[in-house]
Structure formats: structure tokens, C-alpha cells
Amino acid sequence: MVPLLVSVIGGYLLGSVPVAVLVARVYGIDPRHAGDRNPGYWNVKELLGRRAAVPVFAGDTLKGSLAGLLGLLVSGAHTTGFAVVAGPSVLPAYAGVAAAMAGHAWPVFAGLRGGRSVLAFAGGVAVLCPPAFLAAVALLVVTALATRSFAVGARVGVFAVPLTQLPFTPLAQVAATGALMCLIGLRFAQAARR
């Protein structure tokens, strides 16, 4: 129970760090009040350019990775030969990533007004199932080059994660990844209603 609590609390606090708000503040902008009002990578990129948005991309991705690593480490770091989270580490690692995604979406340090958690999800998948992450990135690159659109490539990469995960994890973990993706869907639906 203690590893699970540490994962959830630590993951939520990591996710709550408002990277986009902090980076944009350096340029005198609050992304929650400009552009599409989403405090995340895409909005900062549109407002300030690709170079200014790089720290947001890295920071938001790192939130999910650190939360997954926290859950993995506090539960004994159980993995398979492919470095896929396994055994007693599955629940704390997934819970940590879910908490980081929730923290990113509803951050305690930014008035509960956060982003859509896509990059936190990607960073978490890099820890939960590294081979699935690498396969999804490969699909992202191939699709982006074929369509000349990073946005299309990113969507293909994210939606492909459960499929790329199938050869490496039990179905229960694939379903858990699907549940993480539902958090992204929930946040997108909430943003659309606004």
C-alpha cells in the first residue's frame, strides 16, 4: 500500500508542475489566456515558436517518465527482459503515470487549469513498456514524413501504443494503457466543452 500511495502522491505532484506556464512566463505570456488557452507544448509552440517550446516538450514528457520510474523504484523495480514493468511494480508504476497525467490536466500548482496530458502519457509509456514506446515513435516518424504533418504522426503514434504493446505485455496491462488514454480523452472533451 505504501508504494502505491507514494506513486500516486509523487506522480500527481510531478504532473502538477506547470512547465508551459513557467516557460511562457519568461516571455511575458500566460498560455492559459492566449492562443487555444491550453497550457501545453502545442499552444506554446504556436505562441512562441518551436525553440521556445522545446523545454515544454521535454518537461511535460519527463513528468510521466519520472512518475513511472518512481512507481517502479518504490515497488522493487520488477521488469521483464525487455525492461517492461512487471509483477508487483505494475500497479504502482501505472498509478504513478495516471497521477502525473491527472496532475498535468488538473495541476494543484496552477489553479487546476492544465494541459491535455499527451506528453505525460508518452513519457510514462517510455517507462511502462519501452519497446512499445520505441515502436510508437517509429510509427510517428514514418507517418509524419509520409503526411508531412507532425500532428498526424503524433496522433498515429499515440493511438498505436496499445497495439505496439501487445507483443510485450499481458492484456491487463494493455487495458491499463487504454485507461490512461481515456484520461487524455476526458481532458480533450473537457476542453472542447469550454
PDB file of C-alpha atoms in Angstrom:
ATOM      1  CA  MET A   1       0.000   0.000   0.000  1.00  0.00           C
ATOM      2  CA  VAL A   2       2.851   2.416   0.796  1.00  0.00           C
ATOM      3  CA  PRO A   3       4.450   2.108  -2.684  1.00  0.00           C
ATOM      4  CA  LEU A   4       1.059   2.827  -4.260  1.00  0.00           C
ATOM      5  CA  LEU A   5       0.491   5.920  -2.111  1.00  0.00           C
ATOM      6  CA  VAL A   6       3.996   7.221  -2.772  1.00  0.00           C
ATOM      7  CA  SER A   7       3.471   6.670  -6.506  1.00  0.00           C
ATOM      8  CA  VAL A   8       0.142   8.453  -6.599  1.00  0.00           C
ATOM      9  CA  ILE A   9       1.138  11.424  -4.440  1.00  0.00           C
ATOM     10  CA  GLY A  10       4.551  11.793  -6.059  1.00  0.00           C
ATOM     11  CA  GLY A  11       3.130  11.349  -9.556  1.00  0.00           C
ATOM     12  CA  TYR A  12       0.428  13.951  -9.004  1.00  0.00           C
ATOM     13  CA  LEU A  13       2.895  16.499  -7.631  1.00  0.00           C
ATOM     14  CA  LEU A  14       5.297  15.877 -10.529  1.00  0.00           C
ATOM     15  CA  GLY A  15       2.457  16.253 -13.012  1.00  0.00           C
ATOM     16  CA  SER A  16       1.298  19.450 -11.338  1.00  0.00           C
ATOM     17  CA  VAL A  17       4.488  21.348 -12.185  1.00  0.00           C
ATOM     18  CA  PRO A  18       3.146  23.809 -14.809  1.00  0.00           C
ATOM     19  CA  VAL A  19       6.077  23.666 -17.225  1.00  0.00           C
ATOM     20  CA  ALA A  20       4.308  25.504 -20.065  1.00  0.00           C
ATOM     21  CA  VAL A  21       3.192  28.299 -17.750  1.00  0.00           C
ATOM     22  CA  LEU A  22       6.688  28.680 -16.277  1.00  0.00           C
ATOM     23  CA  VAL A  23       8.398  28.701 -19.689  1.00  0.00           C
ATOM     24  CA  ALA A  24       5.885  31.087 -21.282  1.00  0.00           C
ATOM     25  CA  ARG A  25       6.079  33.419 -18.288  1.00  0.00           C
ATOM     26  CA  VAL A  26       9.726  34.094 -19.216  1.00  0.00           C
ATOM     27  CA  TYR A  27       8.365  35.572 -22.473  1.00  0.00           C
ATOM     28  CA  GLY A  28       5.626  37.528 -20.696  1.00  0.00           C
ATOM     29  CA  ILE A  29       2.774  35.242 -21.777  1.00  0.00           C
ATOM     30  CA  ASP A  30       0.370  33.022 -19.875  1.00  0.00           C
ATOM     31  CA  PRO A  31      -0.691  30.186 -22.239  1.00  0.00           C
ATOM     32  CA  ARG A  32      -3.895  29.755 -20.228  1.00  0.00           C
ATOM     33  CA  HIS A  33      -5.012  33.160 -21.536  1.00  0.00           C
ATOM     34  CA  ALA A  34      -3.560  33.120 -25.061  1.00  0.00           C
ATOM     35  CA  GLY A  35      -3.882  31.024 -28.209  1.00  0.00           C
ATOM     36  CA  ASP A  36      -6.062  27.993 -27.602  1.00  0.00           C
ATOM     37  CA  ARG A  37      -5.609  28.526 -23.831  1.00  0.00           C
ATOM     38  CA  ASN A  38      -4.113  25.060 -23.376  1.00  0.00           C
ATOM     39  CA  PRO A  39      -1.025  25.209 -21.142  1.00  0.00           C
ATOM     40  CA  GLY A  40       0.910  22.625 -23.098  1.00  0.00           C
ATOM     41  CA  TYR A  41       3.512  22.157 -25.808  1.00  0.00           C
ATOM     42  CA  TRP A  42       1.325  22.789 -28.865  1.00  0.00           C
ATOM     43  CA  ASN A  43      -0.019  26.107 -27.645  1.00  0.00           C
ATOM     44  CA  VAL A  44       3.398  27.338 -26.512  1.00  0.00           C
ATOM     45  CA  LYS A  45       4.846  26.309 -29.894  1.00  0.00           C
ATOM     46  CA  GLU A  46       2.137  28.275 -31.713  1.00  0.00           C
ATOM     47  CA  LEU A  47       2.577  31.309 -29.468  1.00  0.00           C
ATOM     48  CA  LEU A  48       6.359  31.426 -29.115  1.00  0.00           C
ATOM     49  CA  GLY A  49       7.833  29.136 -31.748  1.00  0.00           C
ATOM     50  CA  ARG A  50       9.394  25.699 -31.771  1.00  0.00           C
ATOM     51  CA  ARG A  51      12.624  26.655 -29.997  1.00  0.00           C
ATOM     52  CA  ALA A  52      10.870  28.243 -27.019  1.00  0.00           C
ATOM     53  CA  ALA A  53       8.574  25.216 -26.760  1.00  0.00           C
ATOM     54  CA  VAL A  54      11.378  22.603 -26.554  1.00  0.00           C
ATOM     55  CA  PRO A  55      11.645  22.863 -22.729  1.00  0.00           C
ATOM     56  CA  VAL A  56       7.877  22.374 -22.502  1.00  0.00           C
ATOM     57  CA  PHE A  57       8.053  19.251 -24.678  1.00  0.00           C
ATOM     58  CA  ALA A  58      10.902  17.853 -22.574  1.00  0.00           C
ATOM     59  CA  GLY A  59       9.398  18.845 -19.220  1.00  0.00           C
ATOM     60  CA  ASP A  60       5.923  17.512 -19.897  1.00  0.00           C
ATOM     61  CA  THR A  61       7.325  14.219 -21.186  1.00  0.00           C
ATOM     62  CA  LEU A  62       9.649  13.957 -18.203  1.00  0.00           C
ATOM     63  CA  LYS A  63       6.703  14.253 -15.815  1.00  0.00           C
ATOM     64  CA  GLY A  64       5.291  10.930 -16.991  1.00  0.00           C
ATOM     65  CA  SER A  65       8.696   9.252 -17.108  1.00  0.00           C
ATOM     66  CA  LEU A  66       9.662  10.336 -13.600  1.00  0.00           C
ATOM     67  CA  ALA A  67       6.284   9.305 -12.209  1.00  0.00           C
ATOM     68  CA  GLY A  68       6.581   5.872 -13.842  1.00  0.00           C
ATOM     69  CA  LEU A  69      10.139   5.484 -12.554  1.00  0.00           C
ATOM     70  CA  LEU A  70       9.043   6.496  -9.064  1.00  0.00           C
ATOM     71  CA  GLY A  71       6.342   3.808  -9.064  1.00  0.00           C
ATOM     72  CA  LEU A  72       8.790   1.278 -10.452  1.00  0.00           C
ATOM     73  CA  LEU A  73      11.520   2.031  -7.922  1.00  0.00           C
ATOM     74  CA  VAL A  74       9.354   2.173  -4.774  1.00  0.00           C
ATOM     75  CA  SER A  75       7.853  -1.216  -5.691  1.00  0.00           C
ATOM     76  CA  GLY A  76      11.098  -3.111  -6.188  1.00  0.00           C
ATOM     77  CA  ALA A  77      11.774  -2.392  -9.881  1.00  0.00           C
ATOM     78  CA  HIS A  78      10.249  -5.591 -11.273  1.00  0.00           C
ATOM     79  CA  THR A  79      10.648  -5.801 -15.062  1.00  0.00           C
ATOM     80  CA  THR A  80      10.848  -8.357 -17.851  1.00  0.00           C
ATOM     81  CA  GLY A  81      13.832  -8.920 -20.128  1.00  0.00           C
ATOM     82  CA  PHE A  82      12.552  -6.109 -22.369  1.00  0.00           C
ATOM     83  CA  ALA A  83      12.552  -3.696 -19.392  1.00  0.00           C
ATOM     84  CA  VAL A  84       8.740  -3.819 -19.341  1.00  0.00           C
ATOM     85  CA  VAL A  85       7.168  -3.180 -15.939  1.00  0.00           C
ATOM     86  CA  ALA A  86       6.036  -6.486 -14.421  1.00  0.00           C
ATOM     87  CA  GLY A  87       4.743  -8.193 -11.288  1.00  0.00           C
ATOM     88  CA  PRO A  88       4.384  -6.114  -8.125  1.00  0.00           C
ATOM     89  CA  SER A  89       5.622  -2.993  -9.943  1.00  0.00           C
ATOM     90  CA  VAL A  90       2.741  -2.855 -12.432  1.00  0.00           C
ATOM     91  CA  LEU A  91       0.126  -1.188 -10.221  1.00  0.00           C
ATOM     92  CA  PRO A  92       2.414   1.440  -8.615  1.00  0.00           C
ATOM     93  CA  ALA A  93       4.048   2.346 -11.948  1.00  0.00           C
ATOM     94  CA  TYR A  94       0.725   2.683 -13.787  1.00  0.00           C
ATOM     95  CA  ALA A  95      -0.800   4.572 -10.856  1.00  0.00           C
ATOM     96  CA  GLY A  96       2.155   6.964 -10.829  1.00  0.00           C
ATOM     97  CA  VAL A  97       1.768   7.692 -14.539  1.00  0.00           C
ATOM     98  CA  ALA A  98      -2.003   8.124 -14.172  1.00  0.00           C
ATOM     99  CA  ALA A  99      -1.448  10.519 -11.267  1.00  0.00           C
ATOM    100  CA  ALA A 100       1.111  12.514 -13.282  1.00  0.00           C
ATOM    101  CA  MET A 101      -1.368  12.772 -16.139  1.00  0.00           C
ATOM    102  CA  ALA A 102      -4.076  13.921 -13.711  1.00  0.00           C
ATOM    103  CA  GLY A 103      -1.634  16.401 -12.192  1.00  0.00           C
ATOM    104  CA  HIS A 104      -0.816  17.763 -15.635  1.00  0.00           C
ATOM    105  CA  ALA A 105      -4.511  18.073 -16.506  1.00  0.00           C
ATOM    106  CA  TRP A 106      -5.607  19.472 -13.131  1.00  0.00           C
ATOM    107  CA  PRO A 107      -2.430  20.875 -11.521  1.00  0.00           C
ATOM    108  CA  VAL A 108      -2.525  21.876  -7.883  1.00  0.00           C
ATOM    109  CA  PHE A 109       0.214  24.448  -8.571  1.00  0.00           C
ATOM    110  CA  ALA A 110      -1.691  26.179 -11.385  1.00  0.00           C
ATOM    111  CA  GLY A 111      -5.261  26.569 -10.224  1.00  0.00           C
ATOM    112  CA  LEU A 112      -6.351  23.154 -11.575  1.00  0.00           C
ATOM    113  CA  ARG A 113      -6.079  24.526 -15.155  1.00  0.00           C
ATOM    114  CA  GLY A 114      -3.716  22.268 -17.037  1.00  0.00           C
ATOM    115  CA  GLY A 115      -2.995  20.648 -20.355  1.00  0.00           C
ATOM    116  CA  ARG A 116      -4.186  17.513 -22.080  1.00  0.00           C
ATOM    117  CA  SER A 117      -1.556  15.063 -20.752  1.00  0.00           C
ATOM    118  CA  VAL A 118      -0.450  13.610 -24.101  1.00  0.00           C
ATOM    119  CA  LEU A 119       3.256  14.125 -23.447  1.00  0.00           C
ATOM    120  CA  ALA A 120       2.980  12.932 -19.839  1.00  0.00           C
ATOM    121  CA  PHE A 121       1.362   9.786 -21.247  1.00  0.00           C
ATOM    122  CA  ALA A 122       4.172   9.336 -23.780  1.00  0.00           C
ATOM    123  CA  GLY A 123       6.813   9.768 -21.107  1.00  0.00           C
ATOM    124  CA  GLY A 124       5.045   7.250 -18.904  1.00  0.00           C
ATOM    125  CA  VAL A 125       4.836   4.685 -21.711  1.00  0.00           C
ATOM    126  CA  ALA A 126       8.605   5.030 -22.187  1.00  0.00           C
ATOM    127  CA  VAL A 127       8.980   3.575 -18.678  1.00  0.00           C
ATOM    128  CA  LEU A 128       5.999   1.199 -18.608  1.00  0.00           C
ATOM    129  CA  CYS A 129       6.849  -0.527 -21.903  1.00  0.00           C
ATOM    130  CA  PRO A 130       9.988   0.787 -23.641  1.00  0.00           C
ATOM    131  CA  PRO A 131       9.627  -1.413 -26.765  1.00  0.00           C
ATOM    132  CA  ALA A 132       6.060  -0.189 -27.336  1.00  0.00           C
ATOM    133  CA  PHE A 133       7.262   3.392 -26.894  1.00  0.00           C
ATOM    134  CA  LEU A 134      10.031   2.931 -29.468  1.00  0.00           C
ATOM    135  CA  ALA A 135       7.642   1.291 -31.945  1.00  0.00           C
ATOM    136  CA  ALA A 136       5.133   4.126 -31.471  1.00  0.00           C
ATOM    137  CA  VAL A 137       7.868   6.725 -32.045  1.00  0.00           C
ATOM    138  CA  ALA A 138       8.889   4.891 -35.230  1.00  0.00           C
ATOM    139  CA  LEU A 139       5.269   4.995 -36.422  1.00  0.00           C
ATOM    140  CA  LEU A 140       5.089   8.684 -35.546  1.00  0.00           C
ATOM    141  CA  VAL A 141       8.210   9.453 -37.607  1.00  0.00           C
ATOM    142  CA  VAL A 142       7.146   7.378 -40.624  1.00  0.00           C
ATOM    143  CA  THR A 143       3.639   8.854 -40.610  1.00  0.00           C
ATOM    144  CA  ALA A 144       4.894  12.406 -40.102  1.00  0.00           C
ATOM    145  CA  LEU A 145       7.293  12.040 -43.034  1.00  0.00           C
ATOM    146  CA  ALA A 146       4.636  10.445 -45.255  1.00  0.00           C
ATOM    147  CA  THR A 147       1.979  13.047 -44.452  1.00  0.00           C
ATOM    148  CA  ARG A 148       4.337  15.980 -43.846  1.00  0.00           C
ATOM    149  CA  SER A 149       2.464  16.593 -40.609  1.00  0.00           C
ATOM    150  CA  PHE A 150       3.895  16.051 -37.141  1.00  0.00           C
ATOM    151  CA  ALA A 151       0.390  16.406 -35.699  1.00  0.00           C
ATOM    152  CA  VAL A 152      -0.909  13.468 -37.765  1.00  0.00           C
ATOM    153  CA  GLY A 153       2.185  11.427 -36.902  1.00  0.00           C
ATOM    154  CA  ALA A 154       1.724  12.172 -33.202  1.00  0.00           C
ATOM    155  CA  ARG A 155      -1.886  11.009 -33.291  1.00  0.00           C
ATOM    156  CA  VAL A 156      -0.945   7.772 -35.046  1.00  0.00           C
ATOM    157  CA  GLY A 157       1.885   7.181 -32.568  1.00  0.00           C
ATOM    158  CA  VAL A 158      -0.307   7.736 -29.508  1.00  0.00           C
ATOM    159  CA  PHE A 159      -3.256   5.681 -30.744  1.00  0.00           C
ATOM    160  CA  ALA A 160      -0.912   2.850 -31.761  1.00  0.00           C
ATOM    161  CA  VAL A 161       0.572   2.390 -28.282  1.00  0.00           C
ATOM    162  CA  PRO A 162      -1.811  -0.393 -27.159  1.00  0.00           C
ATOM    163  CA  LEU A 163      -1.162  -2.286 -30.404  1.00  0.00           C
ATOM    164  CA  THR A 164       2.605  -1.888 -30.138  1.00  0.00           C
ATOM    165  CA  GLN A 165       2.364  -3.052 -26.531  1.00  0.00           C
ATOM    166  CA  LEU A 166       0.518  -6.311 -27.302  1.00  0.00           C
ATOM    167  CA  PRO A 167       3.621  -8.447 -28.043  1.00  0.00           C
ATOM    168  CA  PHE A 168       5.320  -7.439 -24.783  1.00  0.00           C
ATOM    169  CA  THR A 169       2.713  -7.324 -22.004  1.00  0.00           C
ATOM    170  CA  PRO A 170      -0.336  -9.212 -20.761  1.00  0.00           C
ATOM    171  CA  LEU A 171      -3.735  -7.959 -21.924  1.00  0.00           C
ATOM    172  CA  ALA A 172      -4.409  -6.481 -18.492  1.00  0.00           C
ATOM    173  CA  GLN A 173      -1.535  -4.034 -18.987  1.00  0.00           C
ATOM    174  CA  VAL A 174      -2.721  -3.178 -22.489  1.00  0.00           C
ATOM    175  CA  ALA A 175      -6.127  -2.423 -20.960  1.00  0.00           C
ATOM    176  CA  ALA A 176      -4.446  -0.285 -18.295  1.00  0.00           C
ATOM    177  CA  THR A 177      -2.729   1.673 -21.065  1.00  0.00           C
ATOM    178  CA  GLY A 178      -6.144   2.139 -22.669  1.00  0.00           C
ATOM    179  CA  ALA A 179      -7.402   3.507 -19.351  1.00  0.00           C
ATOM    180  CA  LEU A 180      -4.541   6.019 -19.334  1.00  0.00           C
ATOM    181  CA  MET A 181      -5.586   7.074 -22.832  1.00  0.00           C
ATOM    182  CA  CYS A 182      -9.115   7.644 -21.522  1.00  0.00           C
ATOM    183  CA  LEU A 183      -7.684  10.362 -19.257  1.00  0.00           C
ATOM    184  CA  ILE A 184      -6.460  12.128 -22.393  1.00  0.00           C
ATOM    185  CA  GLY A 185      -9.904  11.749 -23.964  1.00  0.00           C
ATOM    186  CA  LEU A 186     -11.559  13.105 -20.832  1.00  0.00           C
ATOM    187  CA  ARG A 187      -9.314  16.160 -20.855  1.00  0.00           C
ATOM    188  CA  PHE A 188      -9.942  16.779 -24.581  1.00  0.00           C
ATOM    189  CA  ALA A 189     -13.708  16.506 -24.012  1.00  0.00           C
ATOM    190  CA  GLN A 190     -13.496  18.930 -21.099  1.00  0.00           C
ATOM    191  CA  ALA A 191     -11.501  21.395 -23.220  1.00  0.00           C
ATOM    192  CA  ALA A 192     -13.994  21.096 -26.101  1.00  0.00           C
ATOM    193  CA  ARG A 193     -16.883  21.989 -23.769  1.00  0.00           C
ATOM    194  CA  ARG A 194     -15.135  25.232 -22.878  1.00  0.00           C
TER     195      ARG A 194
END
